[in-house]
Short mmCIF file of C-alpha atoms and ligand atoms in Angstrom, two decimals:
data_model
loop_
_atom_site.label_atom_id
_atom_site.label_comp_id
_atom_site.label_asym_id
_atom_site.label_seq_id
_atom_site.Cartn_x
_atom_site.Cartn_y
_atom_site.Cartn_z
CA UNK E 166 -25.80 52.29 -49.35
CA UNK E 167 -23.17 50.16 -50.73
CA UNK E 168 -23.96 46.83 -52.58
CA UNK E 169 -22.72 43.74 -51.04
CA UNK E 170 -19.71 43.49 -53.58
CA UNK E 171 -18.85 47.07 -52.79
CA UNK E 172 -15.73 47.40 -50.71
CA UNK E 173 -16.37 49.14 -47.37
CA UNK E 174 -16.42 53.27 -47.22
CA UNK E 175 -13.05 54.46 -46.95
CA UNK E 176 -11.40 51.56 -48.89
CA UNK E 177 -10.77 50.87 -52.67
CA UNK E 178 -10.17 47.66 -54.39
CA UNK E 179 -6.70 48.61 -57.04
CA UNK E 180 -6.57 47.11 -60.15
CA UNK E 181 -4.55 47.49 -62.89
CA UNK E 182 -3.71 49.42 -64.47
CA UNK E 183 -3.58 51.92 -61.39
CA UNK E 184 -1.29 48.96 -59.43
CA UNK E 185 1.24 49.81 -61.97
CA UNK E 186 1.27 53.23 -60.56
CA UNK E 187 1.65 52.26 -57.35
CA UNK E 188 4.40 49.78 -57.51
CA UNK E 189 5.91 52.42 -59.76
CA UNK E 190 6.20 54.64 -56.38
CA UNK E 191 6.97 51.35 -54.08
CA UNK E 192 10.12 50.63 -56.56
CA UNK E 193 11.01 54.02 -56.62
CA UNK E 194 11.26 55.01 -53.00
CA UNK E 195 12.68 51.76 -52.48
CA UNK E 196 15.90 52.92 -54.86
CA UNK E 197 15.85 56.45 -53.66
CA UNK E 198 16.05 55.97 -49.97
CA UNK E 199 18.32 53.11 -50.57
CA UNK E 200 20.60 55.60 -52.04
CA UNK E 201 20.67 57.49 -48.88
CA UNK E 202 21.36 54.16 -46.85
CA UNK E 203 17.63 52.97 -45.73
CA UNK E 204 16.90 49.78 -45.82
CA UNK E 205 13.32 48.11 -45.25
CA UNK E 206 11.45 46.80 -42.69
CA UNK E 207 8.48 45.25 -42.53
CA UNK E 208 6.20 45.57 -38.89
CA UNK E 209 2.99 43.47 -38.44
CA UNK E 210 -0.08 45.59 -39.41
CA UNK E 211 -1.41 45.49 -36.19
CA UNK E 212 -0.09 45.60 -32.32
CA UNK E 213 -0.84 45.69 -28.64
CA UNK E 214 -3.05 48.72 -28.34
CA UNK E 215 -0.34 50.40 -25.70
CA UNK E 216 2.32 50.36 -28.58
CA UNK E 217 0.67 53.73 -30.21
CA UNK E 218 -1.53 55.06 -27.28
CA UNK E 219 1.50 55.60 -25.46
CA UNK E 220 3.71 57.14 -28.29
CA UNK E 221 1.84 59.09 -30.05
CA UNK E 222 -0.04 60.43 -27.00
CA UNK E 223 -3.90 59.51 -25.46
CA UNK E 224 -5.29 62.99 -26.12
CA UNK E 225 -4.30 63.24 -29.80
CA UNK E 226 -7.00 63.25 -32.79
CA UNK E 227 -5.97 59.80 -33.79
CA UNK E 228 -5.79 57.92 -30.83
CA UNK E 229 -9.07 59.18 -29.21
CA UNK E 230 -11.10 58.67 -32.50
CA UNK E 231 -9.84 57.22 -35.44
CA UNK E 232 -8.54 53.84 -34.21
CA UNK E 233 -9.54 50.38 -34.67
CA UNK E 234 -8.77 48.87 -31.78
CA UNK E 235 -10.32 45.47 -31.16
CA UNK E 236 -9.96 42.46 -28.27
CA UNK E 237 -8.47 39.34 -29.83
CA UNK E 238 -9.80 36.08 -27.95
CA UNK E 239 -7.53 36.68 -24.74
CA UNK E 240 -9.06 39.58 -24.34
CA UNK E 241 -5.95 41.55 -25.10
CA UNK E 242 -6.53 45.10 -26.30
CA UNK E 243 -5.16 45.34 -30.42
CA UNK E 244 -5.16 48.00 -32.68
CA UNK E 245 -4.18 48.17 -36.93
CA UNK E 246 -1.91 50.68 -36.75
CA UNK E 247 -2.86 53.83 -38.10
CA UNK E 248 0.46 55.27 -38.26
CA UNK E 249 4.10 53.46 -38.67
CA UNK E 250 6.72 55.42 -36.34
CA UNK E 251 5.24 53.75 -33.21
CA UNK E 252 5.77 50.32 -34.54
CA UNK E 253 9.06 50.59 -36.50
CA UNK E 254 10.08 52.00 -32.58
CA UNK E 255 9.23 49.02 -31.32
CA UNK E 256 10.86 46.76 -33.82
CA UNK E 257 14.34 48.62 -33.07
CA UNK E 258 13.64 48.58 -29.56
CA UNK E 259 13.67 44.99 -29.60
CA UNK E 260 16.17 44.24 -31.83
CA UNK E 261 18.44 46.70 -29.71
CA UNK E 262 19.75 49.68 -30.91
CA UNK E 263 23.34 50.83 -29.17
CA UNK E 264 24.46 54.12 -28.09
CA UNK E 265 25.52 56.38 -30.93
CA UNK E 266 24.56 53.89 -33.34
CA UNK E 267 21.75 55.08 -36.21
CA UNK E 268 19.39 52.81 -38.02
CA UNK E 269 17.71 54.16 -40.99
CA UNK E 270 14.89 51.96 -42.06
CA UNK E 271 12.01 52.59 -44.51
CA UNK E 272 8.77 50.97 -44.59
CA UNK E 273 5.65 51.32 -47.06
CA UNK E 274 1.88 49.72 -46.50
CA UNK E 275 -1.67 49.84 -45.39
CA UNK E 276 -2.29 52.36 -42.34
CA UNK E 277 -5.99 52.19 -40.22
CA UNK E 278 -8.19 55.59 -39.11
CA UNK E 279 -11.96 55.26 -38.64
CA UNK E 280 -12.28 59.12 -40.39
CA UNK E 281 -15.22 60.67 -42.55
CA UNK E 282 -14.24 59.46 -45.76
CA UNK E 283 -13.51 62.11 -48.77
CA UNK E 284 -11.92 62.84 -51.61
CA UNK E 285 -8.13 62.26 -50.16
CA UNK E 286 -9.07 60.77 -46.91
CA UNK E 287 -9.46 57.05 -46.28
CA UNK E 288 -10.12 54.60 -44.10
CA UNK E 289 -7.14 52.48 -45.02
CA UNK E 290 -4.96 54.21 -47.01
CA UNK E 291 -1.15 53.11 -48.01
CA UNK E 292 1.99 55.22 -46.85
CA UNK E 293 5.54 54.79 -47.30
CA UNK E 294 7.72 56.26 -44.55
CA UNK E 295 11.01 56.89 -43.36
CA UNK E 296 12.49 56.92 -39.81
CA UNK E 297 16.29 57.80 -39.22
CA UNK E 298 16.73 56.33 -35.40
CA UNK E 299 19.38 56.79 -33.65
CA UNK E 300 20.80 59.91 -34.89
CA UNK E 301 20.56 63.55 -32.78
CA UNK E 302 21.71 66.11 -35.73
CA UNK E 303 20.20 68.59 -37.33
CA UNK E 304 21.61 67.74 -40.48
CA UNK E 305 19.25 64.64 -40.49
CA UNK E 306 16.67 66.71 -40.50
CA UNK E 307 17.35 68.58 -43.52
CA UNK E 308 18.60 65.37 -45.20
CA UNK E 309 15.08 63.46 -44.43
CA UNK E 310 13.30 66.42 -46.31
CA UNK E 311 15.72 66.51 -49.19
CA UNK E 312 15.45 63.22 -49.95
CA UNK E 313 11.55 63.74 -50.17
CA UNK E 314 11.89 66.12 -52.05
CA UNK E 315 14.36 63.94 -54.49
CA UNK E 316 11.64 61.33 -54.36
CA UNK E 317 8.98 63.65 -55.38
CA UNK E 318 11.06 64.77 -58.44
CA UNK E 319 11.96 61.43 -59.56
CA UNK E 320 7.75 60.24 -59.71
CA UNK E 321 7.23 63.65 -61.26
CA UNK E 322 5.22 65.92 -58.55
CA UNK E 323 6.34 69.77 -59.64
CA UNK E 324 5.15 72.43 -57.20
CA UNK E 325 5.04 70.99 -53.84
CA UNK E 326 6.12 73.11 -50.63
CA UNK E 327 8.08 72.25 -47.43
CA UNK E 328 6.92 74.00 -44.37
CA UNK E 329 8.54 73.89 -41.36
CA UNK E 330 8.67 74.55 -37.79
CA UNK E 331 9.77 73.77 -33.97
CA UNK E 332 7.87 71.96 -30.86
CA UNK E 333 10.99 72.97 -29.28
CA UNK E 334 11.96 69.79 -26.48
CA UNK E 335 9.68 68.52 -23.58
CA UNK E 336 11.19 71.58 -20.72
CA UNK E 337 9.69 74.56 -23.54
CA UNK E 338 6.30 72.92 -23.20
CA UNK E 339 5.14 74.27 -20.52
CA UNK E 340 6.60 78.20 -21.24
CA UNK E 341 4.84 77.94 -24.67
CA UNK E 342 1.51 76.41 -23.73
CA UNK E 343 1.61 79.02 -20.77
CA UNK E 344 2.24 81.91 -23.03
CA UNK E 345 -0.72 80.21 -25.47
CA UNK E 346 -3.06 79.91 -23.06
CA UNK E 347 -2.73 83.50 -22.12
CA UNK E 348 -3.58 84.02 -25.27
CA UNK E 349 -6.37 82.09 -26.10
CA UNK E 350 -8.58 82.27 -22.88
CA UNK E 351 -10.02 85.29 -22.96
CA UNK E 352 -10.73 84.80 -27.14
CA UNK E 353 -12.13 80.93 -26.21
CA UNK E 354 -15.90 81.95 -26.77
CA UNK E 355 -15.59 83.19 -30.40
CA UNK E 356 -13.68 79.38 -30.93
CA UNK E 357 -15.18 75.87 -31.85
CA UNK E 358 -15.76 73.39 -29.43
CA UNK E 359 -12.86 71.09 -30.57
CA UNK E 360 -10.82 74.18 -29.43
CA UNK E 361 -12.41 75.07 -26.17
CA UNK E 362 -11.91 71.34 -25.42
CA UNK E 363 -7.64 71.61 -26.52
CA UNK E 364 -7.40 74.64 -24.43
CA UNK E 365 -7.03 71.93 -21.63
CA UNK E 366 -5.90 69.01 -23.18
CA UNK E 367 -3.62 69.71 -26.16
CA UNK E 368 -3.15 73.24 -26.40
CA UNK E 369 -0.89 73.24 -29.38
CA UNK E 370 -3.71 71.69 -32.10
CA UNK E 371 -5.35 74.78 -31.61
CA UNK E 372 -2.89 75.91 -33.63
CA UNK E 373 -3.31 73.68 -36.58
CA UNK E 374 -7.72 73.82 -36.07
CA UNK E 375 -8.81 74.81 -39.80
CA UNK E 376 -12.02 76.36 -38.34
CA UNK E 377 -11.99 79.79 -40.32
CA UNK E 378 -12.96 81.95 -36.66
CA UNK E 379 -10.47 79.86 -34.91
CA UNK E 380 -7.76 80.52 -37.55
CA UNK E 381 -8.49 84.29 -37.44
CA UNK E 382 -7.35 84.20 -33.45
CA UNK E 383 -4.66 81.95 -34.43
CA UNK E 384 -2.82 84.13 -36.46
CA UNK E 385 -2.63 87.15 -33.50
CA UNK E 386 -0.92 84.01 -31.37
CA UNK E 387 2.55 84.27 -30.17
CA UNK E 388 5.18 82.18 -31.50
CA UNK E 389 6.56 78.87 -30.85
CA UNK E 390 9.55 79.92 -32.30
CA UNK E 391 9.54 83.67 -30.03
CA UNK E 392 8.76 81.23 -26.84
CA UNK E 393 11.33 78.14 -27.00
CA UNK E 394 15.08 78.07 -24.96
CA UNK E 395 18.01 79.19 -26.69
CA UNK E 396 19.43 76.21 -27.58
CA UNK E 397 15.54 74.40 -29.16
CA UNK E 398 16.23 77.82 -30.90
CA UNK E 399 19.55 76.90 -32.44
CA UNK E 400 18.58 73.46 -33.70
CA UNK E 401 15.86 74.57 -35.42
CA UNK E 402 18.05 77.58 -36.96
CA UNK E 403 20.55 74.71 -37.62
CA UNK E 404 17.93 72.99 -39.65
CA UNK E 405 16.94 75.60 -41.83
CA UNK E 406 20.23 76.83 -42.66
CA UNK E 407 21.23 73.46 -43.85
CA UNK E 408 18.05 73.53 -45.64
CA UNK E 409 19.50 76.78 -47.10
CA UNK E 410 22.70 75.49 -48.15
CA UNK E 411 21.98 72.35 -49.57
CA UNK E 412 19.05 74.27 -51.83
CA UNK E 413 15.90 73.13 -50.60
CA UNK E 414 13.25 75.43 -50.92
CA UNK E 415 11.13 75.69 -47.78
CA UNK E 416 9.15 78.11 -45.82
CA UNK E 417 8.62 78.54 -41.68
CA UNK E 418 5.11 77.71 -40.91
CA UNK E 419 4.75 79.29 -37.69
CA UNK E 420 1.45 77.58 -36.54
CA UNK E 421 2.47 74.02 -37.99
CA UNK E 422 2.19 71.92 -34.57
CA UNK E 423 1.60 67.92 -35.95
CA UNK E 424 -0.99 66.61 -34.38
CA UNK E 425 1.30 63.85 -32.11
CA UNK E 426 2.91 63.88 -28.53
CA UNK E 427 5.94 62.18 -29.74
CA UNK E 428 7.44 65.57 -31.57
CA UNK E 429 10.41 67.32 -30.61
CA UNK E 430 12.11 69.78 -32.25
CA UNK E 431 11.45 69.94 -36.08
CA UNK E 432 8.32 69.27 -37.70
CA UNK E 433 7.51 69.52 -41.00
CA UNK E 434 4.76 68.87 -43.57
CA UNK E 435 5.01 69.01 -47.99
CA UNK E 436 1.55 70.60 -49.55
CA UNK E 437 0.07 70.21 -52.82
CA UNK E 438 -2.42 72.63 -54.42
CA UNK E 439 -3.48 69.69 -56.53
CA UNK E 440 -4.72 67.98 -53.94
CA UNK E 441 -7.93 69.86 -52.86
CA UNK E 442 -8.72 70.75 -49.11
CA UNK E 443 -6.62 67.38 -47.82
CA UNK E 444 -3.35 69.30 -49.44
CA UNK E 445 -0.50 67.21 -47.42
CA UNK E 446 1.30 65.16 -49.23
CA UNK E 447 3.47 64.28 -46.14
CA UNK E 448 4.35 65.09 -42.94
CA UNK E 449 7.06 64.48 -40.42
CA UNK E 450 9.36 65.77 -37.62
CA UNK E 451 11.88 64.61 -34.88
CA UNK E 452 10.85 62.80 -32.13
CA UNK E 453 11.83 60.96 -29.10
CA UNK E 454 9.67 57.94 -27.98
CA UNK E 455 10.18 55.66 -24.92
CA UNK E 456 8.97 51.72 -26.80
CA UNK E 457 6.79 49.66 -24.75
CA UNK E 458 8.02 48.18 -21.66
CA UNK E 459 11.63 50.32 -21.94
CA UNK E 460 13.24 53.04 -20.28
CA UNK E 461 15.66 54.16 -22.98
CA UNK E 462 14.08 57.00 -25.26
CA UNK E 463 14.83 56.61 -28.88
CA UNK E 464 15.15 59.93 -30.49
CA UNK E 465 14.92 59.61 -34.45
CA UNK E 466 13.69 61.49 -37.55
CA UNK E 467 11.28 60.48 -40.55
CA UNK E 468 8.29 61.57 -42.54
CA UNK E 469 5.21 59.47 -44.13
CA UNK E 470 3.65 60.40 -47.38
CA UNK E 471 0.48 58.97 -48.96
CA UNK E 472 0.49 57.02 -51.48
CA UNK E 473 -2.72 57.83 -52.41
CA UNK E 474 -2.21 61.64 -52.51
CA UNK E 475 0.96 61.13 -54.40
CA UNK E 476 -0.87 59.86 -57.23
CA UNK E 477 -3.90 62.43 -56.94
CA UNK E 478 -0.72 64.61 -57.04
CA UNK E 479 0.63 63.24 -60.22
CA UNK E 480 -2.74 63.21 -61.88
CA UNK E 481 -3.69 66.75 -60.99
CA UNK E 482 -0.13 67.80 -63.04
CA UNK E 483 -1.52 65.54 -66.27
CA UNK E 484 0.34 62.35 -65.35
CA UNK E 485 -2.03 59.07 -67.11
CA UNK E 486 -2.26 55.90 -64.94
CA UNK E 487 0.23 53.00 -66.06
CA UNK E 488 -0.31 50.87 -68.94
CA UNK E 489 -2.69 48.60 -68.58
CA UNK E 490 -1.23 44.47 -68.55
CA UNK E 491 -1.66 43.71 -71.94
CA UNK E 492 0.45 40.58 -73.01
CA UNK E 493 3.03 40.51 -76.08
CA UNK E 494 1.94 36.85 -77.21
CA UNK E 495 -1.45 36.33 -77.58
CA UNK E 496 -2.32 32.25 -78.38
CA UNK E 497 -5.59 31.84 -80.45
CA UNK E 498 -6.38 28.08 -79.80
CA UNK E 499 -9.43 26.89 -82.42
CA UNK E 500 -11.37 23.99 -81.73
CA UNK E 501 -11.59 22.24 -78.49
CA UNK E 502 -8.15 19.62 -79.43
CA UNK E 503 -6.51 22.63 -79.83
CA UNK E 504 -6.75 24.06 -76.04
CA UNK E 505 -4.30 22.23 -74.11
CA UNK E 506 -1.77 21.72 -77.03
CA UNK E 507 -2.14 25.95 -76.51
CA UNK E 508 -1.45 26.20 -72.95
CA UNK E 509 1.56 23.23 -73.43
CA UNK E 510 2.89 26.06 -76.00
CA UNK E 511 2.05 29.38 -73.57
CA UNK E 512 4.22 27.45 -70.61
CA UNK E 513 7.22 26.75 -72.94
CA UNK E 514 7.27 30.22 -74.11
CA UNK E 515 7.08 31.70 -70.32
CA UNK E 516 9.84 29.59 -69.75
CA UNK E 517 12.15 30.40 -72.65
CA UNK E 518 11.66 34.44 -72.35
CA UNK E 519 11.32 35.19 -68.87
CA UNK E 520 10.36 39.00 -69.60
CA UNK E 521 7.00 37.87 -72.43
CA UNK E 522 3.64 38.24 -70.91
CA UNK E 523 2.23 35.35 -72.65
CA UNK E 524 -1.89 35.03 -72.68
CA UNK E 525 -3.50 31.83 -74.36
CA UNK E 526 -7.43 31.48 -75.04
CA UNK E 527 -9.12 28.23 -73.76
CA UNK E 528 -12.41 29.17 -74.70
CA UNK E 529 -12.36 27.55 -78.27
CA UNK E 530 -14.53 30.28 -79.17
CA UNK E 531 -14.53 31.68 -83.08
CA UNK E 532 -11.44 33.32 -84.28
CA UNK E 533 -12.88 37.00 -84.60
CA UNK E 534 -13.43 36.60 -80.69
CA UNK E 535 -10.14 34.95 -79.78
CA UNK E 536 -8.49 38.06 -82.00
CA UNK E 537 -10.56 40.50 -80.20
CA UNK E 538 -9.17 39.77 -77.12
CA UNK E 539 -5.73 39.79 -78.51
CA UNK E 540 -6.25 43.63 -79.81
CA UNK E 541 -7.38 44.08 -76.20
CA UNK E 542 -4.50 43.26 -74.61
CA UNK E 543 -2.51 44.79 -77.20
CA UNK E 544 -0.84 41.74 -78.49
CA UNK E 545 2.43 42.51 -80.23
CA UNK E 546 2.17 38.79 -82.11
CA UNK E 547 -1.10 36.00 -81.73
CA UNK E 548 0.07 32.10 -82.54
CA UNK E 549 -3.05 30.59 -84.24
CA UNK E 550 -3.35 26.73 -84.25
CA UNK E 551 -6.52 24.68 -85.18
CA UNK E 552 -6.85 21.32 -85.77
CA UNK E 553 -4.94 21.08 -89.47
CA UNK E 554 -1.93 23.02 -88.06
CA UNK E 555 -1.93 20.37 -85.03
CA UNK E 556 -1.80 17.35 -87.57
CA UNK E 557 0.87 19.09 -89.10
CA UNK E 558 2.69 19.97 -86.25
CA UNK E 559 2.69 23.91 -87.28
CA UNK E 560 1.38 26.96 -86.26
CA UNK E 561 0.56 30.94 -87.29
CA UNK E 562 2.57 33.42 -86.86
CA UNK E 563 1.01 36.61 -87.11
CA UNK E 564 2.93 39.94 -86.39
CA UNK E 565 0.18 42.38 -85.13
CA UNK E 566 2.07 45.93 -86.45
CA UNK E 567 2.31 44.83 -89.69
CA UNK E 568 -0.29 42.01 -90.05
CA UNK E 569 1.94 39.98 -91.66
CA UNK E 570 1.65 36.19 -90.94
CA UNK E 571 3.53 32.94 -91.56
CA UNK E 572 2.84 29.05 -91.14
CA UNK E 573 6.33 27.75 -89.25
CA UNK E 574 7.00 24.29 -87.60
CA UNK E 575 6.19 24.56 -83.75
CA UNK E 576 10.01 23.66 -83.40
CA UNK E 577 10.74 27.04 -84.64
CA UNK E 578 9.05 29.35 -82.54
CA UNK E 579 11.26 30.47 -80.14
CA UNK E 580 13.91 31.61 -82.82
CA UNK E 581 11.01 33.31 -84.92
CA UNK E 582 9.31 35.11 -81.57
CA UNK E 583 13.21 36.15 -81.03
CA UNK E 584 13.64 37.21 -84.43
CA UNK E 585 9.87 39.44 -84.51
CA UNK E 586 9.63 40.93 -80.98
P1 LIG U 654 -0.09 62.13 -40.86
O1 LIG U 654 0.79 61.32 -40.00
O2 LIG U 654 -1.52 62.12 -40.43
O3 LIG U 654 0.41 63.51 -41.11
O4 LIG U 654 -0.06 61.40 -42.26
C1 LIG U 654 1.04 61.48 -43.13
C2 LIG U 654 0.54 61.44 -44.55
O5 LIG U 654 -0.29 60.30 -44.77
C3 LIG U 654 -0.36 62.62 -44.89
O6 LIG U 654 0.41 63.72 -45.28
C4 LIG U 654 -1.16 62.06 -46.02
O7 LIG U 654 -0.44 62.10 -47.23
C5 LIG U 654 -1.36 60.62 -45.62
N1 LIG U 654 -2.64 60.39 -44.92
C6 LIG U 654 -2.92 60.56 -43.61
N2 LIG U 654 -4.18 60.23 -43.32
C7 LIG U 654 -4.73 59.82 -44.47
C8 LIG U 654 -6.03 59.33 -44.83
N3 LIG U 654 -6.99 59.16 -43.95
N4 LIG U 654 -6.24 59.00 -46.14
C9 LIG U 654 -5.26 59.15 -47.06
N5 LIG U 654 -4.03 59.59 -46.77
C10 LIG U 654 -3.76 59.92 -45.50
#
């Protein structure tokens, strides 16, 4: 049982130094996509219920387990989001998004599924995503998963692997999950009950079910790719040989389905063996989406990753979590006169080098204490006043590499911190 201070199962309180780490991969996607002309957007955590049941489709893992959905006091129906597309749709859709036109917006933050908690899997857990809306080529869709795959090489995850693969459009549906059905009736008995229940309602996660007896039947399945039209054919070929020329590595992942309605058309997911039985790093696809209340489909392109599983990522290849705070001027204040006088000096410092970390001690405790702390934090130089340097308007200068210290008029600290750091 957790304690009372314990945060919930499935969430984690982030200190530093990990934060570091994780503004580290904020800042970075933030100039990466921003190279390839995405700009952010930030959507309310939570939303009517309708906005994601009806995008991402009521007979899909998420939606018929894994959300929180609560009434507010108007007894409206309200959901966190556990995913971003559907809300980012409904931010363009009611901004207004004209024919022909593409916006490419990227968006990073908490996401909300009621799952079993592991090692990977949380209950809110952070993603940063991507969603190019608007535009209807192929070439997006290799361009989306090459800049993922630039991201990953610029935060230093070796070794990951794009698979892809085709839902084809809405008119293959019914040929493929025909053709699967076929297929998977008469084999039903030796499946789990998850996929005896799909057979009827979502066909296609069979396909993805990581039960070991149900993958064995799987793998005799026909083809999305063997089953689609001509032309579903074509775009995906288009994909991959853009993939091909631009030199992404990737391979076709024949029983890759995605898990939501919305898909159309490529789909794709990045593994990572470092990562333990929940391998993706990220997943994504086309899709078209009709927002709340509208007519007009959007059609668009993106992926999410996990933050999270990024960093389990960059830990399993040897990466350390950030530096830890620290400060680079340490103030030892010594006697209880001497507190304020200290945090007087720690504000004028701040102020005079805007990139110092500047720490001061209030607790008038003894100076082996104060200068434990300092060593702590790492303290590149302490300032040590007391109560004779105060009447003399002075104070210590003490450079923490070499130890060596000097007595200098307050008045002179800025130039002697300028001249020593
Ligand atoms: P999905 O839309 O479910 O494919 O999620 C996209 C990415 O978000 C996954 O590839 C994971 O990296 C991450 N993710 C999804 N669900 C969780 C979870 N419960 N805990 C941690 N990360 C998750």
């Amino acid at each position: 049982m957790p304690t009372a201070t314990e945060p919930l199962p499935g969430t984690s309180d982030l200190w530093e130094p990990e934060v570091c780490d994780w503004v580290m991969l904020e800042n970075t996607a933030r100039d990466i996509f921003g190279r390839y002309g995405f700009s952010e957007l930030r959507v309310p955590v939570f939303e009517r219920t309708d906005v994601f049941v009806k995008s991402m489709g009521d007979e899909t893992d998420v939606v018929q387990k894994e959300m929180y959905t609560f009434e507010d006091r108007g007894g409206r129906s309200l959901t966190l989001r556990p995913e971003g597309t559907a809300g980012v749709i409904r931010a363009i859709a009611n901004r207004g998004l004209s024919q022909g036109e593409e916006q490419r917006v990227f968006y990073m933050g908490p996401m909300f599924r009621g799952e079993r908690p592991a090692a990977g899997r949380k209950r809110q857990f952070h993603q940063i995503g991507v969603e190019a809306v608007g535009s209807l080529d192929p070439v997006t869709d290799a361009e989306c998963i090459a800049m993922f795959v630039h991201y990953l090489d610029a935060i230093g995850i070796e070794g990951s692997r794009v698979q892809i693969n085709t839902r084809g459009v809405a008119e293959d549906r019914k040929e493929v999950a025909d053709a699967l059905c076929n297929y998977f009736r008469p084999v039903l008995d030796a499946m789990c009950e998850d996929c005896q229940r799909r057979l009827d309602t979502n066909i296609w996660r069979i396909l993805d079910c990581k039960n070991e007896a149900c993958q064995e039947k799987v793998a005799g399945a026909p083809r999305i790719t063997d089953l689609i039209s001509a032309e579903s054919r074509a775009y995906f070929d288009a994909v991959c040989s853009c993939l091909d020329q631009i030199g992404v590595d990737y391979e076709v992942a024949p029983t890759l389905v995605r898990g939501l309605d919305y898909y159309v058309h490529t789909v794709f997911e990045v593994k990572h063996s470092g990562l333990g039985a929940q391998d993706a790093l990220a997943g994504g696809g086309r899709y078209r989406i009709v927002p709340p209340g509208g007519k007009k489909v959007l059609e668009g392109v993106g992926f999410a990753t996990g933050m999270e599983r990024l960093l389990m990522a960059r830990e399993s290849l040897g990466h350390k979590a950030g530096e830890p705070a620290g400060a680079d001027v340490f103030l030892v204040s010594l006697g209880q006169d001497a507190v304020i006088p200290g945090l007087a000096l720690a504000q004028s410092i701040r102020r005079a080098f805007e990139q110092l970390r500047v720490r001061a001690d209030f607790t008038a405790r003894s100076m082996k204490a104060q200068m434990r702390t300092a060593n702590k934090l790492n303290a590149r130089v302490t300032i040590i006043r007391g109560g004779d340097e105060l009447a003399k308007g002075t104070i210590v200068c003490k450079n923490m590499a070499t130890s060596e210290q000097m007595e200098i008029p307050e008045s002179d600290v800025n130039a002697w911190l300028r001249a020593n750091l």
